[in-house]
Structure formats: structure tokens, C-alpha cells
Coordinates of C-alpha atoms and ligand atoms in Angstrom, one line a residue:
M9 CA -33.4 -34.2 2.6
T10 CA -33.6 -30.4 3.1
P11 CA -35.5 -29.5 6.3
V12 CA -38.8 -27.8 5.6
R13 CA -37.8 -24.5 7.3
Q14 CA -34.7 -24.2 5.1
R15 CA -36.7 -24.9 2.0
K16 CA -39.2 -22.2 2.9
Y17 CA -36.3 -19.6 3.2
S18 CA -34.9 -20.6 -0.1
L19 CA -38.2 -19.7 -1.8
V20 CA -38.1 -16.1 -0.5
T21 CA -36.0 -13.8 -2.7
P22 CA -33.7 -11.8 -0.4
K23 CA -34.1 -8.0 -0.6
K24 CA -31.3 -6.4 -2.5
V25 CA -29.8 -3.5 -0.7
H26 CA -27.2 -1.2 -2.2
L27 CA -24.7 0.3 0.2
I28 CA -23.2 3.4 -1.4
A29 CA -19.5 4.3 -0.6
A30 CA -17.5 7.0 -2.3
A31 CA -14.8 8.4 0.0
R32 CA -12.6 7.3 3.0
P33 CA -15.0 8.1 5.8
N34 CA -17.8 6.1 4.1
F35 CA -16.0 2.7 4.3
M36 CA -16.0 2.4 8.1
K37 CA -19.7 3.4 8.1
I38 CA -20.8 0.8 5.5
A39 CA -18.6 -2.1 6.8
P40 CA -20.5 -2.9 10.0
L41 CA -23.8 -2.7 8.2
Y42 CA -22.5 -4.9 5.3
H43 CA -21.5 -7.6 7.8
A44 CA -24.7 -7.3 9.8
L45 CA -26.9 -7.6 6.7
K46 CA -24.7 -10.3 5.1
A47 CA -25.5 -12.5 8.1
Q48 CA -29.2 -12.3 7.4
K49 CA -31.1 -14.5 5.1
W50 CA -33.7 -11.9 4.3
C51 CA -31.2 -9.5 2.7
R52 CA -28.5 -9.4 0.0
P53 CA -26.2 -6.3 0.6
L54 CA -24.2 -5.1 -2.4
V55 CA -21.5 -2.5 -2.1
V56 CA -21.5 0.3 -4.7
H57 CA -18.3 2.3 -4.9
T58 CA -18.6 5.5 -6.8
G59 CA -14.8 5.9 -7.0
Q60 CA -14.6 9.5 -5.6
H61 CA -11.6 8.3 -3.6
Y62 CA -9.4 6.0 -5.7
D63 CA -5.8 6.0 -4.4
A64 CA -4.9 2.6 -2.8
N65 CA -4.3 4.3 0.6
M66 CA -7.7 6.1 0.4
S67 CA -9.8 3.2 -0.7
D68 CA -8.3 -0.4 -1.2
A69 CA -6.6 -0.3 2.2
F70 CA -10.0 0.2 3.9
F71 CA -11.7 -2.7 1.9
R72 CA -8.9 -4.9 3.2
D73 CA -8.9 -3.7 6.8
L74 CA -12.7 -3.8 7.1
T75 CA -13.0 -7.1 5.1
L76 CA -15.4 -5.6 2.6
P77 CA -16.0 -7.5 -0.6
E78 CA -15.2 -6.2 -4.1
P79 CA -17.8 -3.7 -5.0
A80 CA -20.7 -5.2 -7.0
H81 CA -20.6 -1.9 -9.0
H82 CA -17.7 0.5 -9.4
L83 CA -18.7 3.8 -11.0
E84 CA -15.2 5.2 -11.4
I85 CA -16.2 8.8 -10.9
G86 CA -12.8 10.1 -9.8
S87 CA -12.0 13.7 -8.9
G88 CA -13.7 16.9 -10.3
T89 CA -15.7 19.9 -9.4
H90 CA -18.8 19.4 -7.2
A91 CA -21.1 19.5 -10.2
E92 CA -18.9 17.1 -12.2
Q93 CA -18.8 14.6 -9.3
T94 CA -22.5 14.9 -8.5
G95 CA -23.6 14.8 -12.1
R96 CA -21.4 11.9 -13.1
T97 CA -22.4 9.9 -10.1
M98 CA -26.1 10.5 -10.8
I99 CA -25.8 9.4 -14.4
A100 CA -23.7 6.3 -13.6
Y101 CA -25.8 5.3 -10.7
E102 CA -29.1 5.8 -12.5
A103 CA -27.9 3.3 -15.1
V104 CA -27.0 0.8 -12.4
C105 CA -30.4 1.1 -10.9
Q106 CA -32.1 0.6 -14.2
T107 CA -30.2 -2.7 -14.9
D108 CA -29.9 -4.0 -11.3
R109 CA -32.7 -2.3 -9.4
P110 CA -32.3 -2.6 -5.7
D111 CA -35.1 -3.0 -3.1
A112 CA -33.4 -0.2 -1.0
I113 CA -30.5 2.1 -1.1
V114 CA -28.4 3.2 1.9
V115 CA -26.4 6.4 1.5
V116 CA -24.0 7.4 4.2
G117 CA -22.4 10.6 5.6
D118 CA -22.3 13.8 3.7
V119 CA -20.2 13.4 0.6
N120 CA -21.3 14.3 -3.0
A121 CA -22.4 10.7 -3.6
T122 CA -24.7 10.8 -0.6
A123 CA -26.9 13.5 -2.2
A124 CA -26.4 12.2 -5.8
C125 CA -27.5 8.6 -5.1
A126 CA -30.3 9.8 -2.8
M127 CA -31.7 11.9 -5.7
V128 CA -31.4 9.0 -8.1
G129 CA -33.2 6.6 -5.7
A130 CA -35.9 9.1 -4.8
K131 CA -36.7 9.8 -8.5
L132 CA -36.9 6.0 -9.3
W133 CA -39.2 5.4 -6.3
I134 CA -36.6 3.2 -4.6
P135 CA -36.7 3.5 -0.8
V136 CA -33.6 5.5 0.3
I137 CA -32.2 5.4 3.8
H138 CA -29.7 8.0 5.1
L139 CA -27.1 6.6 7.6
E140 CA -25.8 9.5 9.7
A141 CA -28.8 11.8 9.1
G142 CA -29.6 15.0 11.0
L143 CA -26.1 16.4 11.5
R144 CA -25.9 20.2 10.9
S145 CA -23.0 22.6 11.1
R146 CA -25.3 25.5 10.1
D147 CA -22.6 26.6 7.8
R148 CA -23.7 26.5 4.2
R149 CA -20.3 27.4 2.9
M150 CA -19.4 23.7 3.6
P151 CA -20.2 21.5 0.7
E152 CA -21.1 18.7 3.1
E153 CA -23.8 20.9 4.7
I154 CA -25.5 21.2 1.3
N155 CA -25.3 17.5 0.8
R156 CA -26.8 16.8 4.3
L157 CA -29.7 19.2 3.7
V158 CA -30.5 17.9 0.3
T159 CA -30.3 14.2 1.4
D160 CA -32.4 14.5 4.5
A161 CA -35.1 16.4 2.7
I162 CA -35.8 13.6 0.2
V163 CA -35.0 10.2 1.8
D164 CA -37.5 7.8 3.2
V165 CA -35.8 6.8 6.4
L166 CA -33.3 8.8 8.5
W167 CA -30.9 6.9 10.7
T168 CA -29.4 9.3 13.2
P169 CA -26.3 8.9 15.4
S170 CA -27.6 10.9 18.4
R171 CA -30.7 12.6 19.8
D172 CA -29.5 16.1 18.9
A173 CA -29.7 15.0 15.2
D174 CA -33.3 13.8 15.8
A175 CA -34.1 17.3 17.1
N176 CA -32.5 19.0 14.1
L177 CA -34.6 16.9 11.7
I178 CA -37.9 17.5 13.7
A179 CA -37.2 21.2 13.7
E180 CA -36.9 21.1 9.9
G181 CA -40.3 19.3 9.6
V182 CA -39.2 15.7 9.1
P183 CA -42.0 13.5 10.3
P184 CA -40.8 11.7 13.5
E185 CA -41.9 8.3 12.2
K186 CA -39.3 8.5 9.5
I187 CA -36.4 8.8 12.1
D188 CA -34.7 5.9 13.8
C189 CA -31.9 6.8 16.2
I190 CA -29.5 3.9 15.7
G191 CA -26.3 5.4 17.2
N192 CA -22.8 5.9 15.9
I193 CA -22.0 3.1 13.4
M194 CA -18.4 4.2 12.9
L195 CA -17.6 3.0 16.3
D196 CA -18.9 -0.5 15.4
S197 CA -15.9 -0.6 13.0
F198 CA -13.6 0.2 15.8
E199 CA -15.0 -2.5 18.0
M200 CA -15.0 -5.0 15.1
L201 CA -11.3 -4.4 14.7
R202 CA -10.4 -3.6 18.3
A203 CA -8.0 -6.6 18.7
K204 CA -6.1 -5.8 15.6
I205 CA -6.0 -2.1 16.3
T206 CA -4.7 -2.7 19.8
T207 CA -1.9 -4.9 18.7
A208 CA -0.8 -2.9 15.6
D209 CA 2.7 -1.5 15.8
T210 CA 2.3 1.9 14.2
R211 CA 4.3 3.6 16.9
A212 CA 7.3 1.3 16.3
Q213 CA 7.0 1.7 12.5
L214 CA 7.1 5.5 13.0
K215 CA 9.9 5.2 15.6
L216 CA 7.8 7.1 18.2
T217 CA 9.1 7.0 21.7
G218 CA 7.6 9.9 23.7
P219 CA 4.3 11.7 23.6
F220 CA 2.9 12.6 20.2
A221 CA 0.0 14.4 18.5
V222 CA -1.9 13.1 15.4
V223 CA -2.8 15.7 12.8
T224 CA -5.3 15.3 10.0
L225 CA -6.5 18.3 7.9
H226 CA -8.5 18.4 4.7
R227 CA -11.4 20.9 4.9
P228 CA -11.3 23.3 1.9
S229 CA -11.8 26.1 4.5
N230 CA -8.5 25.2 6.1
V231 CA -6.3 24.0 3.2
D232 CA -7.6 25.7 0.0
A233 CA -6.3 29.2 0.9
A234 CA -2.6 29.9 1.2
A235 CA -2.7 32.3 4.1
K236 CA -4.9 30.0 6.2
L237 CA -2.8 26.9 5.5
E238 CA 0.4 28.8 6.3
E239 CA -1.1 29.8 9.6
L240 CA -1.8 26.2 10.4
V241 CA 1.6 25.0 9.3
A242 CA 3.2 27.7 11.6
A243 CA 1.0 26.5 14.5
I244 CA 2.0 22.9 13.9
E245 CA 5.7 23.9 13.8
K246 CA 5.3 25.6 17.1
I247 CA 3.7 22.6 18.9
S248 CA 6.4 20.3 17.4
E249 CA 8.7 21.9 19.9
K250 CA 6.6 20.4 22.7
L251 CA 5.9 16.9 21.3
T252 CA 6.3 14.8 18.1
V253 CA 3.7 15.6 15.5
V254 CA 2.5 12.8 13.2
F255 CA 0.8 14.4 10.2
T256 CA -1.1 12.0 8.0
V257 CA -1.4 14.1 4.9
H258 CA -4.7 13.9 2.9
P259 CA -4.2 14.1 -0.9
R260 CA -6.1 17.4 -1.1
T261 CA -3.7 18.8 1.5
R262 CA -0.6 17.4 0.0
K263 CA -1.5 19.1 -3.3
R264 CA -2.2 22.4 -1.6
L265 CA 1.0 22.3 0.5
A266 CA 3.0 21.7 -2.6
E267 CA 1.2 24.4 -4.6
Y268 CA 1.7 27.0 -1.8
G269 CA 5.4 26.1 -1.3
L270 CA 4.7 24.8 2.3
L271 CA 5.4 21.0 1.8
E272 CA 9.1 21.1 2.9
R273 CA 8.1 22.8 6.1
I274 CA 6.1 19.7 7.0
T275 CA 8.3 17.0 5.5
E276 CA 11.7 18.4 6.7
A277 CA 10.9 19.6 10.2
S278 CA 12.7 17.5 12.8
G279 CA 9.6 17.3 15.1
I280 CA 7.1 16.4 12.4
R281 CA 6.6 13.0 10.8
A282 CA 4.7 13.5 7.6
T283 CA 3.1 10.3 6.3
E284 CA 0.9 9.2 3.5
P285 CA -2.7 8.6 4.6
L286 CA -2.6 5.5 6.9
G287 CA -4.8 2.5 6.8
Y288 CA -7.7 2.3 9.4
I289 CA -6.1 -0.1 11.7
E290 CA -2.7 1.7 11.8
F291 CA -4.4 5.1 12.1
M292 CA -6.7 4.1 15.0
N293 CA -3.8 2.5 16.8
L294 CA -2.1 5.9 16.7
V295 CA -5.2 7.8 17.9
M296 CA -5.6 5.4 20.8
H297 CA -2.1 6.3 22.0
A298 CA -2.0 10.0 21.1
T299 CA -1.7 12.8 23.6
I300 CA -4.0 14.9 21.4
A301 CA -5.6 14.7 18.0
I302 CA -5.6 17.9 15.9
T303 CA -8.0 17.8 13.1
D304 CA -10.8 19.1 11.0
S305 CA -12.1 15.6 10.2
G306 CA -15.7 14.6 11.2
G307 CA -14.8 11.1 12.0
V308 CA -11.8 11.9 14.2
Q309 CA -14.0 14.2 16.4
E310 CA -16.2 11.1 17.1
E311 CA -13.4 8.5 17.5
T312 CA -11.6 10.7 20.0
T313 CA -14.7 11.3 22.1
Y314 CA -15.3 7.5 22.1
L315 CA -11.8 6.8 23.2
G316 CA -11.5 9.7 25.7
I317 CA -8.6 11.3 23.8
P318 CA -8.2 15.1 23.7
C319 CA -9.3 16.5 20.3
A320 CA -8.6 20.0 19.0
T321 CA -10.8 20.7 16.1
L322 CA -9.5 23.6 13.9
R323 CA -12.9 24.8 12.7
E324 CA -15.4 27.6 13.6
N325 CA -18.3 25.1 13.9
T326 CA -19.0 21.4 14.0
E327 CA -21.9 19.3 12.8
R328 CA -21.1 17.0 15.7
P329 CA -21.7 19.4 18.8
I330 CA -22.2 16.4 21.1
T331 CA -18.5 15.7 20.9
V332 CA -18.0 19.1 22.5
S333 CA -20.9 19.0 25.0
E334 CA -20.3 15.4 26.1
G335 CA -17.0 14.3 24.7
T336 CA -13.4 15.5 24.5
N337 CA -13.6 17.8 21.5
R338 CA -13.0 21.6 21.4
L339 CA -13.3 24.0 18.6
L340 CA -10.0 26.0 18.5
K341 CA -8.2 28.6 16.5
P342 CA -4.6 28.0 15.4
A343 CA -3.3 30.5 18.0
Q344 CA -4.9 28.4 20.8
L345 CA -3.2 25.2 19.8
A346 CA 0.0 25.5 21.9
A347 CA -2.0 26.0 25.1
A348 CA -4.2 23.1 24.3
V349 CA -1.2 20.9 23.8
D350 CA 0.2 21.9 27.2
E351 CA -3.1 21.1 28.8
A352 CA -3.3 17.6 27.1
L353 CA 0.4 16.9 28.0
S354 CA -0.3 17.8 31.7
G355 CA -3.2 15.3 31.7
R356 CA -5.7 18.1 32.7
W357 CA -8.0 17.7 29.7
P358 CA -11.4 16.3 30.9
K359 CA -12.1 12.7 29.8
G360 CA -15.7 13.4 28.8
R361 CA -18.2 10.6 28.4
R362 CA -19.6 8.5 25.6
P363 CA -22.9 9.7 24.1
E364 CA -25.9 7.4 24.3
L365 CA -25.9 4.7 21.7
W366 CA -22.2 5.0 20.8
D367 CA -21.7 1.5 21.9
G368 CA -20.6 -0.6 18.9
Q369 CA -24.1 -2.0 18.4
A370 CA -25.4 0.5 15.8
A371 CA -25.3 -1.9 12.9
M372 CA -27.5 -4.4 14.7
R373 CA -30.1 -1.6 15.3
A374 CA -29.8 -0.5 11.7
E375 CA -30.4 -4.1 10.5
R376 CA -33.5 -4.4 12.7
S377 CA -34.8 -1.0 11.4
L378 CA -34.3 -1.9 7.8
R379 CA -36.0 -5.4 8.2
T380 CA -39.0 -3.8 9.8
R381 CA -39.3 -1.0 7.3
L382 CA -38.9 -3.3 4.3
Q383 CA -41.2 -5.8 6.0
A384 CA -38.7 -8.5 5.1
Ligands
LIG425 C1 -14.2 14.4 0.3 C2 -15.5 14.8 0.8 C3 -15.5 15.3 2.2 C4 -14.8 14.3 3.1 C5 -13.5 13.8 2.5 C6 -12.9 12.7 3.3 C7 -17.2 15.9 -0.7 C8 -17.8 17.2 -1.1 N1 -16.1 16.0 0.0 O1 -13.3 15.5 0.3 O2 -16.8 15.6 2.7 O3 -14.6 14.8 4.4 O4 -13.7 13.4 1.1 O5 -11.6 12.5 3.1 O6 -17.7 14.9 -1.1 N2 -7.4 13.0 -4.4 C9 -6.4 12.1 -4.7 N3 -6.7 10.8 -4.6 C10 -7.9 10.3 -4.2 C11 -8.9 11.2 -3.9 C12 -8.6 12.6 -4.0 O7 -5.3 12.5 -5.1 O8 -8.0 9.1 -4.0 C13 -7.1 14.5 -4.6 C14 -7.5 15.0 -5.9 O9 -6.6 16.0 -6.2 C15 -8.8 15.7 -5.6 C16 -8.6 16.2 -4.2 O10 -7.8 15.2 -3.6 O11 -9.1 16.8 -6.5 C17 -9.9 16.4 -3.4 O12 -10.7 15.2 -3.4 P1 -12.3 15.2 -3.4 O13 -12.8 13.8 -3.4 O14 -12.9 16.1 -4.4 O15 -12.6 15.9 -2.0 P2 -12.0 15.6 -0.5 O16 -11.2 16.8 -0.1 O17 -11.3 14.3 -0.5
LIG426 N1 -8.4 7.8 8.8 C1 -7.5 6.8 8.5 N2 -6.2 7.2 8.1 C2 -5.8 8.5 8.1 C3 -6.7 9.5 8.4 C4 -8.0 9.1 8.8 O1 -7.8 5.7 8.5 O2 -4.6 8.7 7.8 C5 -9.8 7.5 9.1 C6 -10.2 7.8 10.5 O3 -10.9 6.7 11.0 C7 -11.2 8.9 10.3 C8 -11.8 8.6 8.9 O4 -10.6 8.1 8.2 O5 -12.3 9.0 11.2 C9 -12.4 9.8 8.3 O6 -11.8 10.3 7.3 P1 -11.7 11.8 6.8 O7 -11.1 12.7 7.9 O8 -11.0 11.8 5.5 O9 -13.2 12.3 6.5 P2 -14.3 13.0 7.4 O10 -14.7 12.2 8.6 O11 -13.8 14.4 7.7 O12 -15.5 13.1 6.4

């Protein structure tokens, strides 16, 4: 006979929560939350993939590494202009909400789907939660900054990764009671997979023996103008005389390198290993052992601070200033890269410290916040 308590649970309909993922950095943010919600009886998490990233090594590989289920809904949006991606996502996701209305929607990060799905949810009066709210680069030429501002202005609950993000929101007039500082959830993915990351043999696969740098670049401000990208390629060539450079080439960047006639300078240089985008486990294994990461990625700035690895961010600003003030990150110009590599090679780069609530427990705090807020 079924115990009374179990029977009582089976009578309660679990709350349906859509977790929206579109692009590579979203998968490691939804995975810990998916697993934390899945373990709860009050909740039924469903992954919605908008399909902005679709190559196997930009999407499927992450579902596999992070043990995410097949998406409940795949919107197959693909590539396009900002308006095309945002508009197509809104139209497709609105139709999903009309046939399979969720009790709550979690949007993550700052990609086009974040703003698009937040707008859909807000207009259908479905509670929307923004995971990674409150980050600001103060640079409105970045498409992501527009997505952050739009999303944070209309959502019901703002989950922030750090206290500086709370302060940004409060300065913009967001009522404090809508904000829960849950910490950095991306690092929960690292902790969830730490054992596999530690034992991965990426260095052997790439035949790396000595010190190496990991390079990732994909910001339009860096890669979408020939002169800027050429300057970066020249800086990377220069440091490849000091240590091996592993350049995991983002599809946007590959396209631009080819278009500007720069691809061979990366693929044929003796000190540079150009690779396809790597899976999460392989990539994080490389980061753990790198002398320095050279990047314009948001996630890599955070992961290197967490791991105490020197990080040179080739940008004029960052929406993650805590990685500079507390962690290992520095904003540099291409001309400053060689000196930075020398400093990292000599072991003089300060180790920094982990920001508060960057502890691998953010998903647990998010689950608690959601349960309370939905009164489940
Ligand atoms: C997007 C996000 C950015 C995020 C980045 C993470 C926005 C506005 N941009 O930028 O915030 O940091 O993802 O990687 O949402 N392409 C492929 N295969 C794919 C995906 C893209 O070949 O699977 C190529 C296409 O040529 C496409 C180009 O990459 O036009 C750019 O892709 P897109 O998704 O528009 O922007 P990202 O630069 O990836
Ligand atoms: N990443 C990966 N393989 C790669 C490059 C990046 O797994 O070859 C991971 C890494 O964890 C990083 C995350 O993808 O933090 C973020 O991706 P991206 O730089 O594309 O997006 P951003 O964080 O800039 O939005």
C-alpha cells in the first residue's frame, strides 16, 4: 500500500518551469539548475533550446557533458541578424507558451533569447526569473548590454551572481525585494564535473608538453573588423614565440579569419594549435593547466578567477568587474599581451580570491528561492 505521505505528494501537480538555453554559455548555467530542480517533487523542469547555437560542438557536446536531457521544445532559430533571431525566438516561444504554458520561465545570461523569452513571458503574465541578472558593462554598443537592460527591466525575479550586480539593479530602481543574490551558478557545473575535468587528457590529445596559453575570442568588437582582428592575430603570433598557444576557434571567428585572409596565420603557425570549439570537460581541463587564458569571453573571465588562473581580457570594459577587483582578470590591449605572458610565465601574477557565493552551491540557493517565490 502507498504510504500516506507519498500519496499526498502525487496529488499535487508539480510546477512546470521552462529553462531557456540558446547558446554555448547558457548550457553550463542551466545544467546545475536543471539537476537541482529535477531532484524536487514540487517542480518539473523542462529545457527549451532556441537553437541559436546548433553545431554539434557548440550545442550537443554540452548536453552530453552536462547530462542535460533532450530539450522538451527545440525552436530551431539558427543564425541571423539580431532582429531576426529575437523576432523568430519570440514568435516560436510564444506559440510554445500558448500550448504548454509553464508556471515560471528562467532565462539566463545575456543572449538574444534571454530578452526575447523574457518579453514573451512578461506579456503572457508568466513569472520570469533572470539568472545572472545585474551585470553591466556600461557599453551599449555590446548587443549583450541591451539584452541585459531589457531583461532586467521586465522580469519578476532577479538572481544575481555577486553583490555588485545587486547594487547595479538597485541604482536602476529595481525593488530590492525582487533580487536574490544566489552566486555564480556556472561554477556549480565545474564542481559537478570536477572529477571528469581533472582526469581529462586534453593536453595529451593536443600533444602539449610545456607551458601554454588558451585563447578564445568571439566578441564582434574584436573579430568583426579586419584591422582589429589582424592586430589580435599579430599579438598572438608574438606570444607564440614564448609559449604554445591553444586557440579554440569560435564559429564567428573562424568565418571572419577566413573572410579577412587571416586563417592560415593561425592554422599554420608552428607555435599555435588552432582547434575546433572544445567540449566543456576538455576545455576546462585546459584552463586548469594553462599559464594564462587570453579571452573576450564572459564565462572564461569567471572560470579563471575561480581557479586562480591568470586571465588577460582583450576588451575595454567588462560586465564582470569583480573578476578584476577580486580575481585574476585584467583588461588589456593587444600591445600589452606579451608583457602579461612574461608575468604569468614567471609566476608573479597575483592569485586573487574567490568572490563571495562563488562556491558551487548556487543552484541549491536558486531552487530554494524559486520554491519560496512560487510558494510551491
Ligand atoms: C552569441 C551571443 C553572445 C555569446 C556567444 C557565445 C547574442 C547577441 N550573442 O554570439 O552573447 O557570448 O553567443 O558563444 O546572443 N555559427 C555557426 N554555428 C553555430 C552558431 C553560430 O557556424 O552553431 C556562426 C554563424 O555564422 C553565425 C555566427 O557564428 O552567424 C555568429 O553566431 P551568433 O549566434 O549570431 O552569435 P555569437 O557570436 O555566437
Ligand atoms: N567553452 C568551451 N569550449 C571552448 C570555449 C569555451 O567549453 O572551446 C566554454 C567555457 O566554459 C566558457 C563558456 O564556454 O566559459 C562560455 O562560452 P563563450 O565564450 O562562447 O560565451 P560568453 O561567456 O562570452 O557569453
